[in-house]
Amino acid sequence: MNRKKFYYALITVLLLIAIGWGVILFQIFMVKSKADFYGNSYEGEAPEFTLSSHNGEKVKLSDFKGKAVLLFFGYTKCPDICPVTMGTLKNVTDTLGEDSANVQVLFITIDPERDDQEKLKSYVPYFSESFIGLTGTPEEIDKVADDYNAFYMKEEVESESGYLMGHTSSVYLINPKGHFVLRYPQNRMDPASIAEDIKKIL
Amino acid sequence: MGKIILAIMLSLGSLSFSYAEAQIEIKNSWVRETPPGTSITALYMNIENSGGEDDTLRSVSSNISKSAEIHNTSVDQHGVAKMEMLESVLVPARESVHFEPGGMHIMLIDLREPLKSGDKVGIELVFDRAGQLKVQAEVVGIGDKSQEQHHH
Ligand SMILES: [Cu+2]
């Protein structure tokens, strides 16, 4: 009988050790896989939205389930950070080659007063035929930006350009299941590294 | 003895150099091609001051657009990008100042014609010391990868 007890004790101890190792390995793996990404970790459900595309169709985020989505808020009358970022996203899809078929770039205007469907139709495809520009009523845009913690405002500057906008300039990466995974601020805009991240989540 | 005289002459020479006027040169200037339907763009360049005196970029003008302004893009800790107008830009002695994507740029507003890759455009810069300088900048297309490598 003592022998049986001993075996029970041994098995329990071995099990505990195994579980302990499991937890440790799991944590190492999780930390490592997060650190392996170039973008900043940004997790959660990506809120659904419905906006109008530059082709005049109603477009929902869930239409792109199964694809990775790169989302950027900007405006067409922005001569510096917006074309720079759109050019970077074009480089990302070029770098991805065949995989780019599973990636959708969305440009949401935060200047719906000036950026109507026609404006977006000439602007967005210039960077890539596959990119989609999205606009809506000021209220709709307001809601989406709010849901995405994106900020924008008209700036009180005496510029001859009418008005300038300040806006969140980070790019969001949403995985094929519709979850946020990463965010790229302007100091993390290396196209090859972004492409590497996308390959990992596809 | 000869060596000492040479040393004195050299040091005098460098002294007189430090009183020299600002010497401004504009390098690597380029303008971003305009996406269809837009009439606004940005010009980038390096301003090199090889002289011994600080100089200041005071104003910019161009014939190709209704107006030209000195701007700076900055991104705050929340990732919000903003552009602000600058009254002037100091170019310290023996230093260069970089105008590049995501930073300082000359914003060309209400272009008279769309700009196509390969075009050349002229703008004028006015410095306090160096006076008026004409710049010929090449228009660079968005597909040209070299353009975004200037970033940061
Ligand atoms: Cu500007």
Coordinates of C-alpha atoms and ligand atoms in Angstrom, one line a residue:
Chain A
M1 CA 0.0 0.0 0.0
N2 CA 2.8 2.4 0.8
R3 CA 4.2 1.7 -2.6
K4 CA 0.9 2.8 -4.2
K5 CA 0.8 6.0 -2.3
F6 CA 4.4 6.7 -3.3
Y7 CA 3.5 6.3 -7.0
Y8 CA 0.5 8.6 -6.6
A9 CA 2.7 11.2 -5.0
L10 CA 5.3 10.8 -7.8
I11 CA 2.8 11.2 -10.5
T12 CA 1.3 14.3 -8.9
V13 CA 4.8 15.8 -8.6
L14 CA 5.6 15.0 -12.2
L15 CA 2.3 16.4 -13.3
L16 CA 2.9 19.7 -11.4
I17 CA 6.3 20.0 -12.9
A18 CA 4.9 19.4 -16.4
I19 CA 2.2 22.0 -15.8
G20 CA 4.8 24.5 -14.5
W21 CA 7.0 24.0 -17.5
G22 CA 4.0 24.3 -19.8
V23 CA 3.1 27.7 -18.2
I24 CA 6.7 28.9 -18.5
L25 CA 7.1 27.8 -22.1
F26 CA 3.7 29.3 -23.0
Q27 CA 4.7 32.6 -21.6
I28 CA 8.1 32.6 -23.3
F29 CA 6.3 31.8 -26.5
M30 CA 3.7 34.6 -26.1
V31 CA 6.2 37.2 -25.1
K32 CA 8.5 36.2 -27.9
S33 CA 5.8 36.1 -30.6
K34 CA 4.7 39.6 -29.5
A35 CA 8.3 40.9 -29.5
D36 CA 8.7 39.4 -33.0
F37 CA 6.3 41.9 -34.5
Y38 CA 7.6 45.2 -35.9
G39 CA 4.4 47.1 -35.2
N40 CA 3.1 48.1 -31.8
S41 CA 0.7 45.6 -30.3
Y42 CA -2.8 46.9 -30.3
E43 CA -5.4 44.2 -29.6
G44 CA -9.2 44.0 -29.6
E45 CA -12.2 43.6 -31.8
A46 CA -12.0 46.0 -34.8
P47 CA -15.4 47.9 -34.7
E48 CA -17.7 47.3 -37.7
F49 CA -18.5 50.3 -40.0
T50 CA -20.3 51.0 -43.2
L51 CA -19.0 53.7 -45.5
S52 CA -19.2 54.6 -49.2
S53 CA -16.3 53.5 -51.4
H54 CA -14.8 55.6 -54.1
N55 CA -16.8 53.6 -56.6
G56 CA -20.0 54.6 -54.9
E57 CA -20.7 51.2 -53.2
K58 CA -21.5 50.7 -49.6
V59 CA -18.6 48.9 -47.9
K60 CA -18.4 47.2 -44.5
L61 CA -15.3 46.2 -42.7
S62 CA -16.8 42.6 -42.4
D63 CA -16.7 42.5 -46.3
F64 CA -13.0 41.9 -45.9
K65 CA -13.1 38.9 -43.5
G66 CA -10.5 36.5 -44.6
K67 CA -8.1 39.3 -45.6
A68 CA -5.7 41.4 -43.6
V69 CA -6.8 45.0 -43.6
L70 CA -4.4 48.0 -43.4
L71 CA -6.4 51.0 -42.4
F72 CA -5.3 54.7 -42.6
F73 CA -7.2 57.9 -41.8
G74 CA -6.2 60.9 -44.0
Y75 CA -7.4 63.5 -46.4
T76 CA -6.5 64.3 -50.1
K77 CA -5.5 67.9 -49.5
C78 CA -2.7 66.7 -47.3
P79 CA 0.6 67.2 -49.2
D80 CA 3.1 65.5 -46.9
I81 CA 2.2 62.8 -44.4
C82 CA -0.7 61.3 -46.4
P83 CA 1.0 60.7 -49.7
V84 CA 4.1 59.5 -47.8
T85 CA 2.0 56.9 -45.9
M86 CA 0.1 55.9 -49.0
G87 CA 3.4 55.4 -50.8
T88 CA 4.6 53.3 -48.0
L89 CA 1.5 51.1 -48.1
K90 CA 2.0 50.7 -51.8
N91 CA 5.5 49.5 -51.1
V92 CA 4.1 47.1 -48.6
T93 CA 1.7 45.5 -51.0
D94 CA 4.5 45.4 -53.7
T95 CA 6.8 43.6 -51.3
L96 CA 4.1 41.1 -50.4
G97 CA 3.8 40.0 -54.1
E98 CA 1.2 37.2 -54.4
D99 CA 0.2 37.5 -50.7
S100 CA -1.1 41.0 -51.4
A101 CA -4.2 39.4 -52.9
N102 CA -5.1 38.7 -49.2
V103 CA -4.5 42.2 -48.1
Q104 CA -6.9 45.2 -48.4
V105 CA -5.7 48.8 -47.9
L106 CA -8.5 51.2 -46.8
F107 CA -8.1 55.0 -46.8
I108 CA -10.8 56.7 -44.7
T109 CA -11.0 60.4 -45.3
I110 CA -11.4 62.6 -42.2
D111 CA -12.3 65.5 -44.4
P112 CA -15.7 64.4 -45.8
E113 CA -16.7 68.0 -46.6
R114 CA -14.1 68.2 -49.3
D115 CA -13.4 64.5 -50.0
D116 CA -16.5 63.3 -51.8
Q117 CA -16.6 60.1 -53.9
E118 CA -15.3 61.8 -57.0
K119 CA -12.2 63.2 -55.2
L120 CA -11.4 59.8 -53.7
K121 CA -11.9 58.1 -57.0
S122 CA -9.2 60.1 -58.6
Y123 CA -6.9 60.1 -55.6
V124 CA -6.8 56.6 -54.1
P125 CA -6.3 54.4 -57.2
Y126 CA -3.4 56.6 -58.2
F127 CA -1.4 54.9 -55.4
S128 CA -2.7 51.4 -56.2
E129 CA -5.7 50.1 -58.2
S130 CA -6.4 47.7 -55.3
F131 CA -6.7 50.4 -52.6
I132 CA -10.2 51.5 -51.6
G133 CA -11.0 55.1 -50.5
L134 CA -13.9 55.5 -48.1
T135 CA -16.1 58.5 -47.3
G136 CA -19.4 59.2 -45.6
T137 CA -21.4 62.0 -44.0
P138 CA -19.5 64.0 -41.3
E139 CA -21.5 62.1 -38.7
E140 CA -20.5 58.7 -40.1
I141 CA -16.9 59.6 -40.3
D142 CA -17.0 61.0 -36.8
K143 CA -18.4 57.7 -35.5
V144 CA -15.8 55.5 -37.2
A145 CA -12.9 57.7 -36.0
D146 CA -14.3 57.6 -32.5
D147 CA -14.7 53.8 -32.6
Y148 CA -11.1 53.6 -33.7
N149 CA -9.6 56.1 -31.3
A150 CA -8.6 58.2 -34.2
F151 CA -8.4 61.9 -33.7
Y152 CA -8.9 64.7 -36.2
M153 CA -9.5 68.4 -36.2
K154 CA -9.5 71.4 -38.4
E155 CA -6.5 73.6 -37.7
E156 CA -6.6 77.2 -37.0
V157 CA -3.7 78.2 -39.3
E158 CA -3.6 81.2 -41.6
S159 CA -2.6 78.9 -44.5
E160 CA -3.6 79.8 -48.1
S161 CA -4.7 76.2 -48.5
G162 CA -8.1 76.9 -46.9
Y163 CA -7.7 74.7 -43.8
L164 CA -5.4 72.1 -42.7
M165 CA -6.3 69.0 -40.6
G166 CA -4.5 67.4 -37.7
H167 CA -5.1 63.7 -37.7
T168 CA -4.1 60.4 -36.3
S169 CA -1.3 59.2 -38.6
S170 CA -0.9 55.6 -37.5
V171 CA -1.8 52.7 -39.7
Y172 CA -3.9 49.9 -38.2
L173 CA -3.4 46.3 -39.1
I174 CA -6.5 44.1 -38.7
N175 CA -6.2 40.3 -39.1
P176 CA -8.4 38.1 -41.3
K177 CA -10.7 37.4 -38.4
G178 CA -11.5 41.1 -37.9
H179 CA -9.3 41.7 -34.8
F180 CA -6.9 44.5 -34.4
V181 CA -3.4 43.2 -34.0
L182 CA -0.9 46.0 -34.6
R183 CA -0.5 49.7 -35.1
Y184 CA 2.2 51.5 -37.0
P185 CA 3.1 55.0 -35.9
Q186 CA 5.0 57.3 -38.3
N187 CA 8.3 56.2 -36.8
R188 CA 7.6 52.6 -37.8
M189 CA 6.9 52.8 -41.5
D190 CA 9.5 50.4 -43.0
P191 CA 7.6 48.7 -45.8
A192 CA 9.6 45.4 -45.7
S193 CA 9.1 45.0 -41.9
I194 CA 5.3 45.7 -42.2
A195 CA 5.2 43.1 -44.9
E196 CA 6.9 40.6 -42.7
D197 CA 4.3 41.2 -39.9
I198 CA 1.5 40.7 -42.4
K199 CA 2.9 37.4 -43.6
K200 CA 2.9 36.2 -40.0
I201 CA -0.8 36.9 -39.4
L202 CA -2.1 35.7 -42.8
Chain B
M1 CA 61.0 79.8 -38.1
G2 CA 59.4 79.3 -41.4
K3 CA 57.0 76.8 -39.7
I4 CA 55.9 79.4 -37.1
I5 CA 55.2 82.0 -39.8
L6 CA 53.2 79.4 -41.7
A7 CA 51.3 78.5 -38.6
I8 CA 50.5 82.2 -37.9
M9 CA 49.4 82.7 -41.5
L10 CA 47.2 79.6 -41.4
S11 CA 45.5 80.7 -38.2
L12 CA 45.0 84.2 -39.5
G13 CA 43.5 82.6 -42.6
S14 CA 41.1 80.6 -40.6
L15 CA 40.2 83.7 -38.5
S16 CA 39.4 85.6 -41.6
F17 CA 37.3 82.6 -42.7
S18 CA 35.1 82.8 -39.7
Y19 CA 34.1 86.4 -40.6
A20 CA 33.0 85.2 -44.1
E21 CA 29.5 85.7 -45.3
A22 CA 26.9 82.9 -45.1
Q23 CA 27.3 80.7 -48.1
I24 CA 24.1 78.9 -48.9
E25 CA 23.7 76.0 -51.3
I26 CA 20.6 74.1 -52.0
K27 CA 21.0 70.4 -52.6
N28 CA 18.8 67.3 -53.5
S29 CA 15.7 69.4 -54.1
W30 CA 12.6 67.5 -55.3
V31 CA 8.9 67.9 -55.4
R32 CA 6.3 65.2 -55.1
E33 CA 4.2 64.5 -58.2
T34 CA 0.5 65.5 -57.7
P35 CA -2.1 62.7 -57.4
P36 CA -4.9 63.4 -59.9
G37 CA -7.5 65.9 -58.7
T38 CA -5.1 67.6 -56.2
S39 CA -3.4 70.9 -56.7
I40 CA -1.2 70.9 -53.6
T41 CA 2.2 69.4 -53.1
A42 CA 5.4 69.6 -51.1
L43 CA 9.0 70.4 -52.0
Y44 CA 12.0 69.0 -50.1
M45 CA 15.7 69.9 -50.1
N46 CA 18.8 70.3 -48.0
I47 CA 20.0 73.8 -47.3
E48 CA 23.7 73.8 -46.6
N49 CA 25.4 76.8 -45.0
S50 CA 29.2 76.4 -45.6
G51 CA 29.9 79.9 -44.4
G52 CA 30.9 81.2 -40.9
E53 CA 27.7 83.1 -40.3
D54 CA 24.2 82.0 -39.5
D55 CA 21.6 82.7 -42.1
T56 CA 17.8 82.7 -42.1
L57 CA 15.4 81.5 -44.8
R58 CA 12.9 84.3 -44.7
S59 CA 10.4 83.6 -47.5
V60 CA 9.6 81.4 -50.5
S61 CA 7.7 82.1 -53.7
S62 CA 6.9 80.3 -56.9
N63 CA 5.4 80.9 -60.3
I64 CA 3.9 77.5 -60.5
S65 CA 1.5 78.0 -57.6
K66 CA -0.7 80.7 -56.2
S67 CA 1.3 80.6 -52.9
A68 CA 4.2 78.9 -51.3
E69 CA 4.6 78.4 -47.5
I70 CA 7.2 77.0 -45.2
H71 CA 5.6 74.2 -43.2
N72 CA 6.6 71.7 -40.6
T73 CA 4.9 68.3 -40.0
S74 CA 5.1 67.0 -36.5
V75 CA 3.6 63.9 -34.9
D76 CA 2.7 64.1 -31.2
Q77 CA 2.9 61.3 -28.6
H78 CA -0.6 60.2 -29.5
G79 CA 0.3 59.7 -33.2
V80 CA -1.5 62.9 -34.3
A81 CA 0.2 64.5 -37.2
K82 CA -0.1 68.3 -37.6
M83 CA 1.3 70.9 -40.0
E84 CA 2.3 74.3 -38.9
M85 CA 3.4 77.3 -40.8
L86 CA 6.9 78.6 -40.0
E87 CA 7.8 82.3 -40.3
S88 CA 11.4 81.6 -41.0
V89 CA 14.0 78.9 -40.7
L90 CA 17.5 79.4 -39.2
V91 CA 20.4 77.8 -41.0
P92 CA 23.3 77.9 -38.5
A93 CA 26.9 78.4 -39.7
R94 CA 28.5 75.3 -41.1
E95 CA 25.4 73.3 -40.7
S96 CA 22.7 72.0 -43.0
V97 CA 19.0 71.9 -42.6
H98 CA 16.9 69.1 -44.1
F99 CA 13.5 69.5 -45.5
E100 CA 12.1 65.9 -45.8
P101 CA 8.9 63.9 -45.8
G102 CA 7.3 63.9 -42.4
G103 CA 9.2 67.1 -41.4
M104 CA 9.8 70.5 -42.9
H105 CA 8.6 71.1 -46.4
I106 CA 7.8 74.0 -48.8
M107 CA 4.1 73.6 -49.4
L108 CA 3.0 74.7 -52.9
I109 CA -0.7 75.6 -52.8
D110 CA -3.1 75.9 -55.7
L111 CA -0.7 74.7 -58.4
R112 CA -1.5 76.2 -61.8
E113 CA -0.9 72.8 -63.5
P114 CA -0.6 69.3 -62.2
L115 CA 3.1 68.2 -61.7
K116 CA 4.3 65.0 -63.5
S117 CA 7.3 62.9 -62.7
G118 CA 10.3 64.2 -64.6
D119 CA 9.1 67.8 -64.8
K120 CA 11.4 70.6 -63.4
V121 CA 9.9 73.4 -61.4
G122 CA 11.5 76.6 -60.2
I123 CA 11.0 78.3 -56.9
E124 CA 12.7 81.2 -55.2
L125 CA 14.1 81.4 -51.7
V126 CA 15.0 84.6 -49.9
F127 CA 17.7 84.5 -47.2
D128 CA 18.6 87.4 -44.9
R129 CA 22.3 87.2 -45.9
A130 CA 22.6 85.1 -49.0
G131 CA 19.7 87.1 -50.6
Q132 CA 17.6 85.6 -53.3
L133 CA 18.3 82.0 -54.6
K134 CA 16.6 80.2 -57.4
V135 CA 16.0 76.5 -57.0
Q136 CA 15.3 74.0 -59.8
A137 CA 13.6 71.0 -58.3
E138 CA 12.8 67.7 -60.1
V139 CA 9.3 66.3 -59.8
V140 CA 9.4 62.7 -58.4
G141 CA 6.6 60.2 -58.9
I142 CA 5.0 58.2 -56.0
G143 CA 6.1 54.9 -57.6
D144 CA 9.7 56.1 -57.3
K145 CA 10.8 54.3 -54.2
S146 CA 13.8 56.5 -53.6
Q147 CA 11.4 59.3 -52.6
E148 CA 10.3 57.7 -49.4
Q149 CA 13.7 56.8 -48.2
H150 CA 14.3 60.3 -47.1
H151 CA 11.8 59.7 -44.3
H152 CA 13.3 60.5 -40.9
Ligands
CU1 CU 2.3 71.5 -45.4

